[in-house]
Coordinates of C-alpha atoms in Angstrom, one line a residue:
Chain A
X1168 CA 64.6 105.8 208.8
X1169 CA 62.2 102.8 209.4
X1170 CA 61.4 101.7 205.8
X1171 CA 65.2 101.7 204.8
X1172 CA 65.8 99.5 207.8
X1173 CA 62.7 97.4 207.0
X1174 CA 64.6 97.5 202.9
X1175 CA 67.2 95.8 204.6
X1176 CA 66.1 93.2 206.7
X1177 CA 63.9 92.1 203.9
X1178 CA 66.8 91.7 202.0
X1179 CA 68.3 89.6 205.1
X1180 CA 67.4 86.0 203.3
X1181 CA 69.4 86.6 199.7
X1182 CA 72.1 87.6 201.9
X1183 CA 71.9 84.2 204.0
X1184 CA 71.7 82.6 201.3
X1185 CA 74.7 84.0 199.2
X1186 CA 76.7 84.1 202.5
X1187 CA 76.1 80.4 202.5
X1188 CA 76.8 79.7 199.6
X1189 CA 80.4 81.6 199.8
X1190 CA 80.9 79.5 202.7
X1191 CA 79.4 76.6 201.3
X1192 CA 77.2 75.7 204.4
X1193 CA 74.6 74.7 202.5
X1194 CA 73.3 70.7 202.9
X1195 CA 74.1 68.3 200.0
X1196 CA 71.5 69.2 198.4
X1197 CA 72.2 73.3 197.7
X1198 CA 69.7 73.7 195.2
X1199 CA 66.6 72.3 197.4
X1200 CA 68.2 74.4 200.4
X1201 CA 68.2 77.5 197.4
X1202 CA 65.0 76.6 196.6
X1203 CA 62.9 75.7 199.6
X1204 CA 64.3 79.3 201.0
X1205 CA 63.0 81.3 198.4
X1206 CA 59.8 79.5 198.5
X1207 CA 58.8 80.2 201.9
X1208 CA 60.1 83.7 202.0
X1209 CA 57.9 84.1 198.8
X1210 CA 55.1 83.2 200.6
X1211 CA 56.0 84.9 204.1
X1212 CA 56.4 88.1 202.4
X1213 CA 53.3 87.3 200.9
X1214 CA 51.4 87.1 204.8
X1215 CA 53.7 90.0 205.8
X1216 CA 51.8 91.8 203.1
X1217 CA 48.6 90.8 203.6
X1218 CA 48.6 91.4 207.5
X1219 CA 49.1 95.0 206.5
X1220 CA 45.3 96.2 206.4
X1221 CA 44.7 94.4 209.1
X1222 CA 47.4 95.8 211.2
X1223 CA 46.0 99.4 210.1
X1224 CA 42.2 98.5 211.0
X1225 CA 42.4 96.3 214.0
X1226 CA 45.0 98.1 215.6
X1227 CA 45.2 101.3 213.9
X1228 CA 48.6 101.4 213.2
X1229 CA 48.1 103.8 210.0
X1230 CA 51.7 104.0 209.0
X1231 CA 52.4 100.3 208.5
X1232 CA 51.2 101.2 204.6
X1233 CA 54.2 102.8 204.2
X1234 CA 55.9 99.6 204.0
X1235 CA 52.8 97.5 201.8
X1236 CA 54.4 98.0 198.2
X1237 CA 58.0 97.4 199.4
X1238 CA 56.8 94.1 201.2
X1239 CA 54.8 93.1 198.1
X1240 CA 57.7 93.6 195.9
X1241 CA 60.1 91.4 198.0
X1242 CA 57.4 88.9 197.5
X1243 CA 57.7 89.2 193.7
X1244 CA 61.4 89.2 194.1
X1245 CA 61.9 86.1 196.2
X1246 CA 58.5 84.3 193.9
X1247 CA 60.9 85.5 191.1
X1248 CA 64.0 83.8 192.0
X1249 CA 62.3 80.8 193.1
X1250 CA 61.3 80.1 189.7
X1251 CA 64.5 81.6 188.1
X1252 CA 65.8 78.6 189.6
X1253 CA 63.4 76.1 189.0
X1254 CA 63.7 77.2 185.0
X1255 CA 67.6 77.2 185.4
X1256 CA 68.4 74.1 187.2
X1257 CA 65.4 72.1 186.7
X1258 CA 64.1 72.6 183.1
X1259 CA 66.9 74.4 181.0
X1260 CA 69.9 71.9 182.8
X1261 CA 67.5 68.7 182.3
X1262 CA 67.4 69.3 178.7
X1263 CA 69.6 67.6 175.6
X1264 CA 71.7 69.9 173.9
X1265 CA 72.5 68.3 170.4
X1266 CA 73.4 71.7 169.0
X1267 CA 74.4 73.5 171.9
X1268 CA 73.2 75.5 174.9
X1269 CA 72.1 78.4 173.1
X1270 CA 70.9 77.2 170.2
X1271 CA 67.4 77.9 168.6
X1272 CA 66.3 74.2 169.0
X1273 CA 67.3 74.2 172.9
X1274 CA 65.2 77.6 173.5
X1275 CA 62.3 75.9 171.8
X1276 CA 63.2 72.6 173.6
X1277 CA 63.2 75.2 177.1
X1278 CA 59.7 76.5 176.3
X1279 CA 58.1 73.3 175.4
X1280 CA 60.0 71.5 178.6
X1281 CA 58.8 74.9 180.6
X1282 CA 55.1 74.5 179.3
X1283 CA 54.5 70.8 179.4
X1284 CA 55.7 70.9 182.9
X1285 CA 53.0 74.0 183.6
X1286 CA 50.5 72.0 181.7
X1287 CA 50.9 68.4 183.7
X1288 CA 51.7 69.0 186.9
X1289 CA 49.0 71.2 189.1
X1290 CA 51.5 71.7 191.7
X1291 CA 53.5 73.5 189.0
X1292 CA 50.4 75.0 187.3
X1293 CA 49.6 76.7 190.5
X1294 CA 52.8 77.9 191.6
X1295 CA 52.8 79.9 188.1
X1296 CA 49.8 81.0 188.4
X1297 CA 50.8 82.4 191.7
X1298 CA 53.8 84.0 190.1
X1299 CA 51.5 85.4 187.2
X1300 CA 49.3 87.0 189.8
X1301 CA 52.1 88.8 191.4
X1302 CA 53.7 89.7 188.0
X1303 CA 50.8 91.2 187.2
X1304 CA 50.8 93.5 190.6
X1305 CA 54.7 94.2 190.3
X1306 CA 53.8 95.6 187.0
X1307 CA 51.3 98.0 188.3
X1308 CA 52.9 99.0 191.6
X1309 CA 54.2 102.3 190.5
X1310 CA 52.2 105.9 191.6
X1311 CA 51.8 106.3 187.7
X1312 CA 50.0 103.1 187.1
X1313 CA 47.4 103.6 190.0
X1314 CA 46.7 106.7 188.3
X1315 CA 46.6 105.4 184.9
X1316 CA 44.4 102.8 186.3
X1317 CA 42.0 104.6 188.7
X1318 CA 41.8 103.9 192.3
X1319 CA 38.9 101.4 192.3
X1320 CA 40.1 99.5 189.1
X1321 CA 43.3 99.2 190.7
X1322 CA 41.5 97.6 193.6
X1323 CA 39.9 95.4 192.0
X1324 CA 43.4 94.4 190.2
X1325 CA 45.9 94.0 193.3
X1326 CA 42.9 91.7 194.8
X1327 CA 44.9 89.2 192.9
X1328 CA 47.1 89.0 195.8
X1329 CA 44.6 86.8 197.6
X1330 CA 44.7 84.6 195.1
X1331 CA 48.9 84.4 194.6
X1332 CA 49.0 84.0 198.5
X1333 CA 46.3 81.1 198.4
X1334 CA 47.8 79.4 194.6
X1335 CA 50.9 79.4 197.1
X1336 CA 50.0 77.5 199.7
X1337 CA 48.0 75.2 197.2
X1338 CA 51.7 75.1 195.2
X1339 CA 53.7 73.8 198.7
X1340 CA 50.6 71.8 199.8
X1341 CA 51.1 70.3 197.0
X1342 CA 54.5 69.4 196.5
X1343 CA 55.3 67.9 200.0
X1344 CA 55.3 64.4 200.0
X1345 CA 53.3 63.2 203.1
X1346 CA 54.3 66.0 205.7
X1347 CA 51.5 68.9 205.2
X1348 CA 52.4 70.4 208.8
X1349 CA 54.3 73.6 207.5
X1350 CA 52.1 73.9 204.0
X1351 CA 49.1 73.3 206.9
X1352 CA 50.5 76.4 208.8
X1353 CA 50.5 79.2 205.6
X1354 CA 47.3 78.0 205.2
X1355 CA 45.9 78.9 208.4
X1356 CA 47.9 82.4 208.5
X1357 CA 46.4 82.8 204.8
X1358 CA 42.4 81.6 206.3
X1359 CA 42.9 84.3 208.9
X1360 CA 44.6 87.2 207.1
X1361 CA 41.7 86.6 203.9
X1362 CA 39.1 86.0 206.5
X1363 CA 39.3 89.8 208.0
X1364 CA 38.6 90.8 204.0
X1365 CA 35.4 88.6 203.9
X1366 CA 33.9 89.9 207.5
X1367 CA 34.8 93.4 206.3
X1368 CA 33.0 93.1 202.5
X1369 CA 29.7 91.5 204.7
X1370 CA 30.2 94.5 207.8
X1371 CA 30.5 97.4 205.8
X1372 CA 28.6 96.6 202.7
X1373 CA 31.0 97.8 200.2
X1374 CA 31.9 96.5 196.8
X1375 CA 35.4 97.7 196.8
X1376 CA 36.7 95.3 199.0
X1377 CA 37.2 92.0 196.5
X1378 CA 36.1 88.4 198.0
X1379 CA 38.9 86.3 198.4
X1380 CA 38.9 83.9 195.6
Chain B
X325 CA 73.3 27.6 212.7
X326 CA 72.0 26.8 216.1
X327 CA 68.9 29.2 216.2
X328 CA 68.4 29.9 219.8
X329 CA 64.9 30.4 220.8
X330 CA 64.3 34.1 222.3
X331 CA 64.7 33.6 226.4
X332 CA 68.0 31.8 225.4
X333 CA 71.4 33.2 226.5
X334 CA 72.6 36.0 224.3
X335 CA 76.1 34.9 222.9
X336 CA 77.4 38.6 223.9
X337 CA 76.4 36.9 227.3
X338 CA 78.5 33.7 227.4
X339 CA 81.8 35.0 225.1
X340 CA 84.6 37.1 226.2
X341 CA 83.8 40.1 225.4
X342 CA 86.9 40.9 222.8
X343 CA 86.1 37.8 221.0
X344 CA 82.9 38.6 220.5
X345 CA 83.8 41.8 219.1
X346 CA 85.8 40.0 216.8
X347 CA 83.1 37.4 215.6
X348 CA 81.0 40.9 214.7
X349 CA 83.8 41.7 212.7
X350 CA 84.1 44.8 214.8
X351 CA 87.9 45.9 215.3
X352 CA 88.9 46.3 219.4
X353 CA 89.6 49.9 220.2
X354 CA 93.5 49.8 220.5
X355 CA 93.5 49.2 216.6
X356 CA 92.2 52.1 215.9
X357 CA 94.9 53.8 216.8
X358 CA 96.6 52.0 214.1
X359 CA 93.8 53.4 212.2
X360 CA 95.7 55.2 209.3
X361 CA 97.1 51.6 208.6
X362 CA 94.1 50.2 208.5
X363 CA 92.6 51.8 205.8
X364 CA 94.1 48.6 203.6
X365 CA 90.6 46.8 204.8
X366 CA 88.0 49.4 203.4
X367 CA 88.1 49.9 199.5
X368 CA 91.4 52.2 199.3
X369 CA 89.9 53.8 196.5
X370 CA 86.9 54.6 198.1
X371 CA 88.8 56.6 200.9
X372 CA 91.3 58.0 198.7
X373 CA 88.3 59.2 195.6
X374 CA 86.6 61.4 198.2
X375 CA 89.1 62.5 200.5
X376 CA 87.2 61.3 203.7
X377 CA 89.0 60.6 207.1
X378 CA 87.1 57.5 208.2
X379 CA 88.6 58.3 211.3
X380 CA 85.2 58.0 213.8
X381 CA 86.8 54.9 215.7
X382 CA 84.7 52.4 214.8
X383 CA 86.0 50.8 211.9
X384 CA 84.8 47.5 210.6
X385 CA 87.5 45.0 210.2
X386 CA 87.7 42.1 207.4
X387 CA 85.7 43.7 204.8
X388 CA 86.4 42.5 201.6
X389 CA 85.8 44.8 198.3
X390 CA 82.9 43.9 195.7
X391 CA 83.0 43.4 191.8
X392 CA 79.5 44.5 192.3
X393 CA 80.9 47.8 193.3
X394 CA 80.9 50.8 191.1
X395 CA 83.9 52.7 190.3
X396 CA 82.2 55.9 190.6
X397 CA 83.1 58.5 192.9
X398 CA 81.6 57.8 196.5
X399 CA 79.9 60.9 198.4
X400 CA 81.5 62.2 201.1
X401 CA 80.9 61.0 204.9
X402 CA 79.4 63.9 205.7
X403 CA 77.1 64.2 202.8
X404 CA 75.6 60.8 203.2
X405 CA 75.2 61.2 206.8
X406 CA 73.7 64.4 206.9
X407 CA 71.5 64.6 204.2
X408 CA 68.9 61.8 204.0
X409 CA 65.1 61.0 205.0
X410 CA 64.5 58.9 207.7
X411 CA 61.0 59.9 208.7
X412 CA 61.2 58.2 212.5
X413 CA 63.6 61.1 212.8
X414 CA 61.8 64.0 211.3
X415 CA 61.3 64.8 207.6
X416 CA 64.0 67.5 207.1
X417 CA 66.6 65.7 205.0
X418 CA 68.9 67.0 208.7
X419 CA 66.2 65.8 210.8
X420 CA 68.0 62.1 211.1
X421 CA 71.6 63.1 211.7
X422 CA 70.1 65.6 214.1
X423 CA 67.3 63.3 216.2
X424 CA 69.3 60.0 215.8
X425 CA 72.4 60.6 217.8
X426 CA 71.5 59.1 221.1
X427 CA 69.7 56.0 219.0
X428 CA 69.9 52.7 221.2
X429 CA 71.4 50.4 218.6
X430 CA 72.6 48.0 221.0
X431 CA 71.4 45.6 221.9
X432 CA 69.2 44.8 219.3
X433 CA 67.1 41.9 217.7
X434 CA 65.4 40.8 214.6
X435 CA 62.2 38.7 214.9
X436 CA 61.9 36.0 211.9
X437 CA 58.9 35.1 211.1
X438 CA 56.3 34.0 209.0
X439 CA 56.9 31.0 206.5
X440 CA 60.3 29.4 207.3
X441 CA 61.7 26.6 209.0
X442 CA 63.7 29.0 211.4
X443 CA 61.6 31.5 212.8
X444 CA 62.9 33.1 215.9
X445 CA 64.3 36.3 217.4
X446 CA 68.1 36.6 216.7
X447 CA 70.6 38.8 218.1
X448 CA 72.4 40.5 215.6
X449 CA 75.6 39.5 216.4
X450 CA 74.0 35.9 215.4
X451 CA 72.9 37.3 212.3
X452 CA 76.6 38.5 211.2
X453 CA 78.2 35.7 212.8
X454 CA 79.9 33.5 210.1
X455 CA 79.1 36.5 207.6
X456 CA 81.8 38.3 205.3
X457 CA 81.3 41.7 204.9
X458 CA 81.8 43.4 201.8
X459 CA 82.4 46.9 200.1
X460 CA 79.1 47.2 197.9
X461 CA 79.8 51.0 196.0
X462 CA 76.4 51.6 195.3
X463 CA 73.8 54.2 193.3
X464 CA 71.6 55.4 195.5
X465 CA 68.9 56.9 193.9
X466 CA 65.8 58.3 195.3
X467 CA 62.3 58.9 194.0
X468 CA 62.9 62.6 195.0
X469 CA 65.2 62.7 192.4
X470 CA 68.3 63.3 193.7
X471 CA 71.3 60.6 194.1
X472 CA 74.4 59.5 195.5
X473 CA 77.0 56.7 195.9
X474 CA 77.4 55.3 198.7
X475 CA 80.0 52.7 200.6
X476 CA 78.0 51.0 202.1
X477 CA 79.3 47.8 204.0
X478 CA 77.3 44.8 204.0
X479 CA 77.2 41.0 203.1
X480 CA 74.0 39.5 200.6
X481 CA 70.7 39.3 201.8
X482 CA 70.0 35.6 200.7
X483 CA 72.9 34.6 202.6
X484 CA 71.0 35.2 206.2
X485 CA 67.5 33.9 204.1
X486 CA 69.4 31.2 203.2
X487 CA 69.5 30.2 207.2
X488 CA 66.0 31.4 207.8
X489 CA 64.8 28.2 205.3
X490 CA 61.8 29.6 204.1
X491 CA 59.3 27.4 202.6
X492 CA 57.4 26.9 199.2
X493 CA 55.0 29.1 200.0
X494 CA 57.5 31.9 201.1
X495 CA 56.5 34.5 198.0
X496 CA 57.5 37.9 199.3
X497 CA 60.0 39.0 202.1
X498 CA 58.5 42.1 204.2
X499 CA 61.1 44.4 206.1
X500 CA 59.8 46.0 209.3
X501 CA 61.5 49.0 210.9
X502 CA 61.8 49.8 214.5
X503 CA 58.8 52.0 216.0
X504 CA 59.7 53.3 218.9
X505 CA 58.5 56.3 220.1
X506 CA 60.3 57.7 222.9
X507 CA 63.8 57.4 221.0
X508 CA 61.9 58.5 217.7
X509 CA 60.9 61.7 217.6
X510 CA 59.3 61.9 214.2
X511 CA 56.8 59.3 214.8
X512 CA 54.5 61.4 216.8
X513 CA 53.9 63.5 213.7
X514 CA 51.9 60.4 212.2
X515 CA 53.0 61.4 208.6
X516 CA 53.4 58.1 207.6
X517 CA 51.3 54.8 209.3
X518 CA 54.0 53.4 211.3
X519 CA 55.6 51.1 211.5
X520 CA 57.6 51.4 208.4
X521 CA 56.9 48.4 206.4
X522 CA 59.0 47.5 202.9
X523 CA 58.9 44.2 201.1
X524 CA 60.3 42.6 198.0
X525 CA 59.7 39.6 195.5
X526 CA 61.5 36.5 196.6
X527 CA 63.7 36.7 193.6
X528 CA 64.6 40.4 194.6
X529 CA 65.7 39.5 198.0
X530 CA 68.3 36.6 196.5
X531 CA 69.2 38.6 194.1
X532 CA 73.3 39.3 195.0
X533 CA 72.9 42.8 194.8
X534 CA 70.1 42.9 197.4
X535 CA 72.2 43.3 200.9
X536 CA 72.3 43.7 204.6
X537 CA 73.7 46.9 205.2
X538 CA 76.1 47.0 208.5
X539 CA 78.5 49.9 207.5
X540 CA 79.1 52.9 205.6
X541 CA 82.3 53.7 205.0
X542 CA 84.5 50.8 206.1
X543 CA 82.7 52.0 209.7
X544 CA 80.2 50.7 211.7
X545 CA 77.1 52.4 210.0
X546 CA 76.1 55.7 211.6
X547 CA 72.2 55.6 213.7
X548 CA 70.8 58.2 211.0
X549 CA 71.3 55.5 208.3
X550 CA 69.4 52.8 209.6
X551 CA 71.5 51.4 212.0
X552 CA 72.2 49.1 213.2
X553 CA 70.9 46.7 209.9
X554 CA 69.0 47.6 206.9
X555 CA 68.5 46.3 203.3
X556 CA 69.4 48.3 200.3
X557 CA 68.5 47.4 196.7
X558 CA 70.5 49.4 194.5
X559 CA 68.3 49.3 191.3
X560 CA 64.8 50.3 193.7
X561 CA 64.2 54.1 194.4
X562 CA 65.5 54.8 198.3
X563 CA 62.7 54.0 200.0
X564 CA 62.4 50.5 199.1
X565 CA 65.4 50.4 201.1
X566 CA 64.1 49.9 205.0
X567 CA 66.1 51.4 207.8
X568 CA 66.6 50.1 211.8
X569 CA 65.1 46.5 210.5
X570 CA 63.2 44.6 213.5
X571 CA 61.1 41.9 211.8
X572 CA 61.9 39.8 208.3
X573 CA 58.7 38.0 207.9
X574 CA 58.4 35.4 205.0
X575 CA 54.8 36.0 203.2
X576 CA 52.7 34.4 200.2
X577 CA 50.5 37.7 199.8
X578 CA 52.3 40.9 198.2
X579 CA 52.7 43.1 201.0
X580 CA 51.5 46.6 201.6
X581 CA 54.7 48.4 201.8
X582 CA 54.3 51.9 203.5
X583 CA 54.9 54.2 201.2
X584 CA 52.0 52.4 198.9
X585 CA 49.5 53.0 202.0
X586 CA 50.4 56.6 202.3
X587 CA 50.1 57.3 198.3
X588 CA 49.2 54.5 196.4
X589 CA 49.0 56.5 193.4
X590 CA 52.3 57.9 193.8
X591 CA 54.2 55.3 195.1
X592 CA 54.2 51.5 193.9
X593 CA 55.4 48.0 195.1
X594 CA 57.8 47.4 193.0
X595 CA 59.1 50.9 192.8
X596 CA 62.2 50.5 190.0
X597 CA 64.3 53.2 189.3
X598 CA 62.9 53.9 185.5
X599 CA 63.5 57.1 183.9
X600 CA 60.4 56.4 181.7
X601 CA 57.9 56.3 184.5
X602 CA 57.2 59.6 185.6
X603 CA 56.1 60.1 189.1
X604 CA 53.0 61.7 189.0
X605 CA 54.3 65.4 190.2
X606 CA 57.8 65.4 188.5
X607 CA 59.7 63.3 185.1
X608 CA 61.7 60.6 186.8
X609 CA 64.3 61.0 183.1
X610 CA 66.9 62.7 184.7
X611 CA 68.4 63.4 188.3
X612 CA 70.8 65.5 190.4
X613 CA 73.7 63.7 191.7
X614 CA 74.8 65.6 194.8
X615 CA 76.0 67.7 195.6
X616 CA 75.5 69.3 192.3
X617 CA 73.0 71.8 191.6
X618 CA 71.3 70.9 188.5
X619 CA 69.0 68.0 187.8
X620 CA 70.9 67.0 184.5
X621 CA 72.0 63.6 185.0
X622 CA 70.1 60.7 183.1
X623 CA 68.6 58.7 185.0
X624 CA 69.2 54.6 184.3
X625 CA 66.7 52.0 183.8
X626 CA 67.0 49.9 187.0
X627 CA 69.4 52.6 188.1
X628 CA 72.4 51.5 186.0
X629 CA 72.0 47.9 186.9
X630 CA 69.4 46.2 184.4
X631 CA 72.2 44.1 183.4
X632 CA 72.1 42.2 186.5
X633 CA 67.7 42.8 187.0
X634 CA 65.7 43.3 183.9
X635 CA 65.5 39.5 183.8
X636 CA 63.3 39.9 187.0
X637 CA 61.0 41.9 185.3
X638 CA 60.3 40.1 181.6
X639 CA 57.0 40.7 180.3
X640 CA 55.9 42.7 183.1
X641 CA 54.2 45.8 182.7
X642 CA 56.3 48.4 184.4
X643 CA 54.0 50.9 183.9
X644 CA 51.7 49.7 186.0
X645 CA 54.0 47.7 188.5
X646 CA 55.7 51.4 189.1

């Protein structure tokens, strides 16, 4: 009953946003709105995620991993469509199209566009980097990749989450041009969420609990 | 112009009240409710292209249209008025139309200062008096990379510097905006060192496309804009364009301007619209002209009006004056 509710509401921000844009109440400038939406829910499902161990250790609320995979997904899926539309309305729309939209030349002219921009910009670099680490978990979320894997290798993988969640704070930090307040607040949920990870690798000695990167 | 010193009698003072409205080129009340009428006194075209009711009862009378207009389509009232950074107010692009409503625009001074004959602090119904106002259809385009075009109303800023006689040694103009904390919410977030500060080149701030902004719209220009005066310089990114303006000071030395402070590496003095200079964290080549949703248009060198300004810049290294 709980995790299809939970489906839901996680779906509750494509749904603002495509109920906006029916109704056109976005501002005059729909594809920041679009954009800046996706960015941040990227990054709050991201802490949503993350608060999950802790919620089972600190308050022993064993059951909230029932909803970890979902939650990481819907990170993935919002990180996904933020850079859908980056790729759509900021690289492929920005380019020349002497011989059309889908011609060979403009696909290469995409990918070069695409890769120069990854290439010069560190704000960009990061927030693919980000995306790249959560690809990579996305990929191996299924029951028959954690087998395929091995528990502890797996581990070791989905520790990449610590570093999507902290390449996407660095991505917003910096992007914004002078106002670091709400980039300032991810980071601290981010400190404090990684931070439990770090006293628990010291406290109980193990080697299966990754650092933080 | 008989520049009054500051503990002088404000003309609003001494003048009957609807013929001072007049003299600020403001219409009286009861004419507004002629208002469909008057639409003959804003550009026609400019109402007409967008569809826009300027219907908020406080039209601007006598305003003349520009040649230096563009013919392109104007965005809509609520567009410009709702979606624009005005960091006093907050740095969500809603934050000024949001915070600015109860904005005390009246009444309100500008101090002159600094090398010219006239320095003193002059009500602005001194600093319109004997002006014409004009329809000036401009680009806007900011270093964010999105842009408008906006009706503003206005008259040339080297008309009012023109009264201010500056000196020889007047190089640079600098444009302060109001500070003031308890009707500016945004300033106690100290993103920016306050007070806003802009300047430009003498030759910039004669040049006729540089104006005093007073309206928007064939209207009396809304508080989130930068009431109740600003500049704008159509052919600078947006934020060359000060807001609320408080203080023109006449200056030999290049001034710092704010943005330049907060990022010098990022933001320059000069700060032309050039589609060859990138911004350090995104290509300046092309832009979004809202509302639209893709950032596909080509960017202009000087914004579309290097016909008017390159000579400004001949031999200079735009590169490095970014």
């Amino acid at each position: 009953m709980l995790k299809p509710a939970v489906f839901l509401a996680a779906l509750g921000p494509l749904g603002w946003l495509l109920w906006a844009a029916y109704t056109g109440n976005f501002s005059a400038d729909p594809l920041a709105d679009i954009t800046h939406e996706t960015g941040d829910w990227t990054l709050r499902f991201l802490c949503i995620t993350l608060a999950v161990t802790p919620l089972r250790r600190v308050i022993g609320w064993n059951g909230a991993i029932r909803f970890r995979r979902m939650l990481g997904l819907f990170a993935f899926f919002y990180g996904t469509l933020h850079l859908l539309i980056y790729l759509i309305a900021d690289r492929y729309a920005s380019l020349d199209f002497p011989n059309g939209i889908l011609a060979w030349q403009s696909v290469r002219a995409f990918a070069a566009s695409v890769w120069a921009d990854i290439y010069k910009r560190p704000f960009i670099t990061v927030g693919f980097t980000a995306w790249l680490c959560m690809l990579s978990l996305a990929l191996t979320s299924t029951a028959g990749m954690i087998r395929r894997l091995g528990g502890k290798r797996w581990n070791q993988l989905h520790a990449l989450i610590y570093v999507a969640a902290t390449a996407g704070v660095v991505h917003y930090w910096w992007l914004v041009k002078a106002d670091v307040r709400r980039p300032a607040t991810y980071a601290a949920i981010v400190f404090v969420l990684l931070s439990f990870r770090v006293v628990w690798g010291f406290t109980s000695g193990s080697r299966a609990t990754p650092r933080p990167a | 112009m008989l520049i009054k010193p500051p503990s002088d009698i404000r003309s609003s003072e001494i003048t009957d009240k609807s013929l001072y409205l007049n003299r600020r080129a403001f219409m009286r009340a009861a004419a507004v409710a002629a208002g469909a009428a008057a639409t003959g006194c804003v550009s026609a075209d400019a109402l007409a292209g967008s569809g826009q009711p300027a219907a908020h009862g406080r039209k601007l009378e006598n305003v003349k249209s520009s040649p230096l207009s563009t013919s392109e389509l104007p965005n809509t009232w609520e567009q410009i008025t709702t979606y624009n950074n005005y960091y006093e107010f907050g740095t969500d692009k809603d934050s000024p139309s949001r915070y600015a409503r109860g904005f005390k625009t009246t009444p309100w001074t500008v101090a002159v200062e600094g090398e010219c004959n006239k320095k003193a602090v002059y009500h602005l119904e001194d600093i319109l008096k004997g002006q014409t106002l004009e329809d000036r259809i401009y680009r806007h385009r900011c270093v964010e990379r999105w842009s408008m075009v906006i009706p503003w109303v206005g008259f040339p800023l080297s008309s009012f510097i023109n009264k201010c006689e500056p000196t020889a040694k007047a190089k640079f103009v600098e444009f302060t905006t109001l500070a003031d904390d308890r009707q500016m919410p945004g300033l106690a977030s100290g993103v920016l060192p306050w007070p806003y500060v802009e300047g430009l080149r003498m030759d910039e701030a004669m040049h006729p496309l540089t104006i005093l902004v007073v309206g928007l719209y064939g209207e009396v220009l809304p508080n989130q804009d930068g009431a109740p005066l600003r500049v704008h310089i159509p052919w600078k990114y947006g934020f060359k364009s000060g807001k609320s303006i408080v203080k023109i000071r006449f200056v030999e030395k290049q001034p710092v301007n704010t943005w330049q402070r907060a990022a010098a590496d990022e933001y320059g003095f000069y700060a032309n619209v050039n589609p060859t200079v990138d911004h350090p964290r995104w290509s300046q080549a092309k832009e979004r002209r809202l509302p639209s949703l893709f950032t596909n248009t080509p960017t202009q060198m000087f914004n579309g009006y290097g016909d008017q300004v390159a000579s400004m810049y001949a031999g200079m290294d735009l590169r490095k004056n970014f």
